[in-house]
Coordinates of C-alpha atoms and ligand atoms in Angstrom, one line a residue:
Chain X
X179 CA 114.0 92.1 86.0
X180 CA 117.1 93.9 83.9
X181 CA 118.5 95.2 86.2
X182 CA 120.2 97.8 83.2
X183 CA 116.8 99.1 83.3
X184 CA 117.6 100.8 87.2
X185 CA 117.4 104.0 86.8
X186 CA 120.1 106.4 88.7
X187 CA 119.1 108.3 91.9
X188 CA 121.9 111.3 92.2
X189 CA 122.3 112.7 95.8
X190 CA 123.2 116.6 95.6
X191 CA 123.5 117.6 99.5
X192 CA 119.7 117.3 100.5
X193 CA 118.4 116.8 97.4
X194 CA 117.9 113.5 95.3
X195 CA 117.9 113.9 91.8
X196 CA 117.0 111.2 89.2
X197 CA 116.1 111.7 85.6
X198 CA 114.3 109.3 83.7
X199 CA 116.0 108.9 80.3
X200 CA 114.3 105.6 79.1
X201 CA 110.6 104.4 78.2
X202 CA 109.5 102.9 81.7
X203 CA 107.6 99.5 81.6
X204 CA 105.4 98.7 84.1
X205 CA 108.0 96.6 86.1
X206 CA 110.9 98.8 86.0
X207 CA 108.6 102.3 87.2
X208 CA 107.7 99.8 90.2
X209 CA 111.1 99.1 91.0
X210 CA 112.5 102.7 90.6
X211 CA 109.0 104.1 93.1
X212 CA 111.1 100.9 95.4
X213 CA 114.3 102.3 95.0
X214 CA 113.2 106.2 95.2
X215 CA 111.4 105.7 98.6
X216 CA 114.6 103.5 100.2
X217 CA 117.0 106.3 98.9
X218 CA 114.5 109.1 100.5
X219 CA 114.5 106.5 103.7
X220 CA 117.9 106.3 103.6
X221 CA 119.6 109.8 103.0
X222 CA 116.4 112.0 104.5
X223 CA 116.9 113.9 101.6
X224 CA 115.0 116.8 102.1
X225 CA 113.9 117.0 98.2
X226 CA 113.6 114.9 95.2
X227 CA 113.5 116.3 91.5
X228 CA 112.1 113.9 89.3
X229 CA 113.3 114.4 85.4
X230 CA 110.6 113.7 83.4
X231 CA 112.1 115.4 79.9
X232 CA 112.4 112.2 78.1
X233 CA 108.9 110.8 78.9
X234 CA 106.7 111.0 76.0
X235 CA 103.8 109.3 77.4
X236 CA 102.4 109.1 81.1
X237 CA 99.5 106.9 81.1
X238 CA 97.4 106.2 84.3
X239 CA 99.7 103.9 85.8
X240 CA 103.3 106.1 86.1
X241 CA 100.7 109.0 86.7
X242 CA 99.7 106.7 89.8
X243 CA 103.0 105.5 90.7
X244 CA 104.3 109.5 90.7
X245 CA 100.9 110.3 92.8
X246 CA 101.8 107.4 94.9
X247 CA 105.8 108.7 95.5
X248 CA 104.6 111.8 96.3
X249 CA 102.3 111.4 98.5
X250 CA 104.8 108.8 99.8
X251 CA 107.6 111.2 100.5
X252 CA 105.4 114.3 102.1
X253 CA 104.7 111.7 105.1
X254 CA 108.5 111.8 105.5
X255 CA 109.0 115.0 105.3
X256 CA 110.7 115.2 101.6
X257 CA 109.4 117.4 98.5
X258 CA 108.9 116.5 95.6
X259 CA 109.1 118.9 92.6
X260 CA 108.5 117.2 88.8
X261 CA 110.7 119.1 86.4
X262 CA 110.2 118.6 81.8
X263 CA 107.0 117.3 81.7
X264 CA 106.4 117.8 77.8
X265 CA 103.4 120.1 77.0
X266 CA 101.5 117.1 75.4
X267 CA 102.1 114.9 78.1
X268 CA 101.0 117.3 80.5
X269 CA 98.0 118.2 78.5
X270 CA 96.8 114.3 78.0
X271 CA 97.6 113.5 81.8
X272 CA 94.6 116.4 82.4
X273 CA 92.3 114.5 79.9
X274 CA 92.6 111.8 81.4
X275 CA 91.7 112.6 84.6
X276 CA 94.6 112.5 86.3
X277 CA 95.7 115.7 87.8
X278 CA 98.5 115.9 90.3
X279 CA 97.4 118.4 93.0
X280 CA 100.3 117.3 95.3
X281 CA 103.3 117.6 93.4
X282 CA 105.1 120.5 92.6
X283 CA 106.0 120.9 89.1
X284 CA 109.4 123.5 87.1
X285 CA 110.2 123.9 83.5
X286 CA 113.1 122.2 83.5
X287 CA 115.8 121.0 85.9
X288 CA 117.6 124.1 86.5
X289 CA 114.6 126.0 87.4
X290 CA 113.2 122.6 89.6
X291 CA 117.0 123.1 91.7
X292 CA 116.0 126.8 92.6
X293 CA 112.4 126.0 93.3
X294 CA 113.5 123.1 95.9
X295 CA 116.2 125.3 97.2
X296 CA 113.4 127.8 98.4
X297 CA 111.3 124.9 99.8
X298 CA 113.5 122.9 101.4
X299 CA 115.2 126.6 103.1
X300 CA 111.4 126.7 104.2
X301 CA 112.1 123.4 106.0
X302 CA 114.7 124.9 107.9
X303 CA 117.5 122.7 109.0
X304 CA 116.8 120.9 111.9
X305 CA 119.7 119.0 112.7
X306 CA 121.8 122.4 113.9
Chain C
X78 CA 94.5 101.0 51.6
X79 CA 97.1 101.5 54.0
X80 CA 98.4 98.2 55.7
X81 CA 97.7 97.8 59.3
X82 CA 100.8 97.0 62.0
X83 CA 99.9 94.6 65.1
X84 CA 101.5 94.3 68.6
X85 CA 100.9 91.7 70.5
X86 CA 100.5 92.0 73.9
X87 CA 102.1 89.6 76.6
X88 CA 104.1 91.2 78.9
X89 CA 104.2 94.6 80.1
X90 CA 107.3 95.4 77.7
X91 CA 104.2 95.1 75.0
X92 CA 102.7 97.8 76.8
X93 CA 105.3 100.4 75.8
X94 CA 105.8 98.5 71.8
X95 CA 102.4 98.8 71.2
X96 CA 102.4 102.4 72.3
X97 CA 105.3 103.5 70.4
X98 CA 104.1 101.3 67.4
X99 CA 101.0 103.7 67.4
X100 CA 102.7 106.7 67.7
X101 CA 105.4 106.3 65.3
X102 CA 101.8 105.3 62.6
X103 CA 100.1 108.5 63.9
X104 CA 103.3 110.9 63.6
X105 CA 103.2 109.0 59.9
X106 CA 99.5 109.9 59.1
X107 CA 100.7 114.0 60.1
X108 CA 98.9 113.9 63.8
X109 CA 100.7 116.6 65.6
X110 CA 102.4 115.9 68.9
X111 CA 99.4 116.4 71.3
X112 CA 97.2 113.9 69.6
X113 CA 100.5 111.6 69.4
X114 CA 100.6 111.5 72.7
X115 CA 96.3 110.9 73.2
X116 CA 97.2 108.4 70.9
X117 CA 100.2 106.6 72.6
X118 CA 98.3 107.1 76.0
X119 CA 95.1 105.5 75.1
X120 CA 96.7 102.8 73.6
X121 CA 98.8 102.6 76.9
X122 CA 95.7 102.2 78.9
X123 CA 94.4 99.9 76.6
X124 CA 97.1 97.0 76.0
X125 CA 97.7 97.5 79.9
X126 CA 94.3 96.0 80.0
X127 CA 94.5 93.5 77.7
X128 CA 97.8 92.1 80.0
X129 CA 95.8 92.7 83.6
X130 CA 92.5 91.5 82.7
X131 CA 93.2 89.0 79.7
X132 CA 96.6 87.9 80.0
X133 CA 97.0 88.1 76.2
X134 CA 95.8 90.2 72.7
X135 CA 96.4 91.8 70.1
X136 CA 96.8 95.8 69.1
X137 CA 96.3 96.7 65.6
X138 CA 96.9 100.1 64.3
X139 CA 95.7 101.4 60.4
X140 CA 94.9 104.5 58.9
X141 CA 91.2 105.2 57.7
X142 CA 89.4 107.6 55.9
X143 CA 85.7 109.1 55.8
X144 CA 83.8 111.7 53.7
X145 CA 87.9 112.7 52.8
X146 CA 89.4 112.8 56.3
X147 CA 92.0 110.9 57.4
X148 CA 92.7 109.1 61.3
X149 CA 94.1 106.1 62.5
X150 CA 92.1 103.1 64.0
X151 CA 92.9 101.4 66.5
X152 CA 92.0 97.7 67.4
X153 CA 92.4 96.2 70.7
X154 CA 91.1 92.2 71.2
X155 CA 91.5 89.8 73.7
X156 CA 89.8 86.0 74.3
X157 CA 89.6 87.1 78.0
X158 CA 86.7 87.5 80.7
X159 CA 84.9 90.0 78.9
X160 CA 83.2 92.9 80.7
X161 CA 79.8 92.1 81.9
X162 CA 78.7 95.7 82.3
X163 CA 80.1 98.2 79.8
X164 CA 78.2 101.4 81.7
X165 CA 80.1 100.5 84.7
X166 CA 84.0 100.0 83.2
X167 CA 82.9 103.3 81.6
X168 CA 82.7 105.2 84.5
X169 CA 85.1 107.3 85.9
X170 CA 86.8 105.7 89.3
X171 CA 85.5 102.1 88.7
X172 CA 87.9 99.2 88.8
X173 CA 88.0 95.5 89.7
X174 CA 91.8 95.7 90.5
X175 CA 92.4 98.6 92.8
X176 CA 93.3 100.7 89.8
X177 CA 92.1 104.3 89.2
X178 CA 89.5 103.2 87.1
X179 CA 90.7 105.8 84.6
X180 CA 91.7 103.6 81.9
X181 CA 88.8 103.1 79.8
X182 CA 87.2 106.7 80.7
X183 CA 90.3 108.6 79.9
X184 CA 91.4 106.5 76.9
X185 CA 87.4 107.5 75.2
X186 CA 88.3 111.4 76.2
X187 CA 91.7 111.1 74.5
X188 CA 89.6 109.7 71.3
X189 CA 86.8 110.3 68.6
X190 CA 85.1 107.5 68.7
X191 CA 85.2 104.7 71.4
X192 CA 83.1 101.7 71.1
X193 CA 83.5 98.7 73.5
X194 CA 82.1 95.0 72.0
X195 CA 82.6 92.4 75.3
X196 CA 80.6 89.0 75.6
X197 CA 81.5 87.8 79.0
X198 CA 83.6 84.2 78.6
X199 CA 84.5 85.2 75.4
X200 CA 86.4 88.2 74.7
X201 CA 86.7 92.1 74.2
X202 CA 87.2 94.2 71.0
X203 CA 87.9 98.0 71.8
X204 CA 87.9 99.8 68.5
X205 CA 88.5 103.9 68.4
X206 CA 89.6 106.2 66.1
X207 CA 91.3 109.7 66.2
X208 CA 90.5 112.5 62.8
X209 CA 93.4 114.2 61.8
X210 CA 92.3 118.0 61.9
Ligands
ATP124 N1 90.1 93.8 78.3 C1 89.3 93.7 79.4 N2 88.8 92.5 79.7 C2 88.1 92.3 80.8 N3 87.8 93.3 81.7 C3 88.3 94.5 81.5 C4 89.1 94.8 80.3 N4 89.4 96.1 80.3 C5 88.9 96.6 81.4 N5 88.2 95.7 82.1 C6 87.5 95.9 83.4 O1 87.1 97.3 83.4 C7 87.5 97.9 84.6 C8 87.9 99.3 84.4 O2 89.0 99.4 83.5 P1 89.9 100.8 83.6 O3 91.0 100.6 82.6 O4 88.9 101.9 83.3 O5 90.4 100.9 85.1 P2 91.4 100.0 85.8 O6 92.2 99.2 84.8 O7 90.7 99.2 86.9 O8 92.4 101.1 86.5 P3 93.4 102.0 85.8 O9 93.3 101.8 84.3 O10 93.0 103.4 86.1 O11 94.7 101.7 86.3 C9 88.7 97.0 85.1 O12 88.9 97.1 86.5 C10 88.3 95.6 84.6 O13 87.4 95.1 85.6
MG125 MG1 93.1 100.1 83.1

């Protein structure tokens, strides 16, 4: 796979942050879900943000795959709060069928940050 | 007549060129940005299809026109399997490949018109269309 195709996962104390700025083919959404889940694994972050501004389609399968992370990182204990979803995509991803009743979703990334600062202060901190 | 564009599907990186192919003809033909993006989603579902189930195909997009009213067609063939039983593919939640089985449901909610011609051993044509309002 191109590897110019990885896309970035930013670490901002607790919180991973990674913003999707490219059209995602099948291959490179598997290996970022791959990369996303080793990073949570690896940092227990306590929340990810997920930048979805630049997607102008989510078909069935990234709607799966972002499901699938989700779902993924509750069982470790991270959050996971979806921030620019475009109206239209948000709209088709309903007709579709897919709805995303686990994952948390903001406006935009500023407004995601303060959202995931209340849940992860819900958390708690328990490393003392 | 307007000329048709064709994608042909191979890989997944077809996937996201047919998609863009038919959104960049239905932001052409005035559709605003919600039905560009049934458009591009359906087609999505479709072509990812064509690569799981047939290997290869073809997308073609054109405009059309009926009784005055303008949409864009879209045409999705593969020499595949075929689909033995079009009720079933139809149905929301049923897959031969551990998908969601939301594919060919969701992509006939996201259109006008939908029809599905398979002949198992020989192939699949998926046309549908979207009516500009
Ligand atoms: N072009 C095709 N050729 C042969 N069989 C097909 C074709 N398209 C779909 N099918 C069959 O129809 C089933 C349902 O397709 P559909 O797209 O609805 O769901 P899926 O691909 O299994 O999962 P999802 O699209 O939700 O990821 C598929 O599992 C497959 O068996
Ligand atoms: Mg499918």
């Amino acid at each position: 796979m191109d590897s110019s195709l990885r896309i970035p996962i930013l670490k901002i104390g607790d919180i991973l942050i990674a913003s999707i700025q490219v059209a995602l083919h099948d291959a490179s959404a598997v290996q970022f879900k791959d990369d996303l889940l080793q990073k949570i694994h690896d940092t227990r972050a306590k929340g990810v943000i997920i930048d979805l501004t630049a997607l102008d389609v989510v078909d069935s399968f990234i709607g799966r795959l972002i499901a699938d992370i989700a779902a993924m990182a509750g069982l470790m204990g991270t959050r996971v709060v979806l921030t620019g979803l475009q109206p239209a995509v948000a709209i088709t991803l309903v007709e579709l069928g897919l709805e995303l009743p686990r994952v948390l979703t903001a406006l935009n990334l500023e407004k995601g940050l303060s959202v995931m600062q209340r849940l992860t202060a819900e958390i708690g901190d328990g490393s003392v | 007549m307007a000329q048709s564009k064709t994608a042909v599907i191979r890989s997944d990186l077809d996937i996201v060129i047919a998609r863009t192919m038919a959104r960049d003809t239905a932001r052409a033909l005035g559709f605003g940005a919600i039905d560009q993006a049934r458009i591009a989603t359906a087609v999505s579902e479709l072509a990812r299809n064509i690569f799981l189930y047939a290997g290869t195909g073809n997308v073609t997009v054109r405009e059309v026109e009926k009784l005055g009213r303008k949409g864009i067609e879209i045409v999705c063939e593969d020499q595949g399997p075929g689909i033995p039983n079009i009720d079933l593919v139809m149905q929301d939640g049923y897959s031969t490949s551990r998908g969601m089985g939301m594919g060919l449901p969701g992509a006939r909610r996201l259109m006008d018109e939908f029809v599905i011609r398979s002949q198992e051993g020989v192939g699949t044509t998926i046309t549908c269309r979207k009516w500009r309002n």
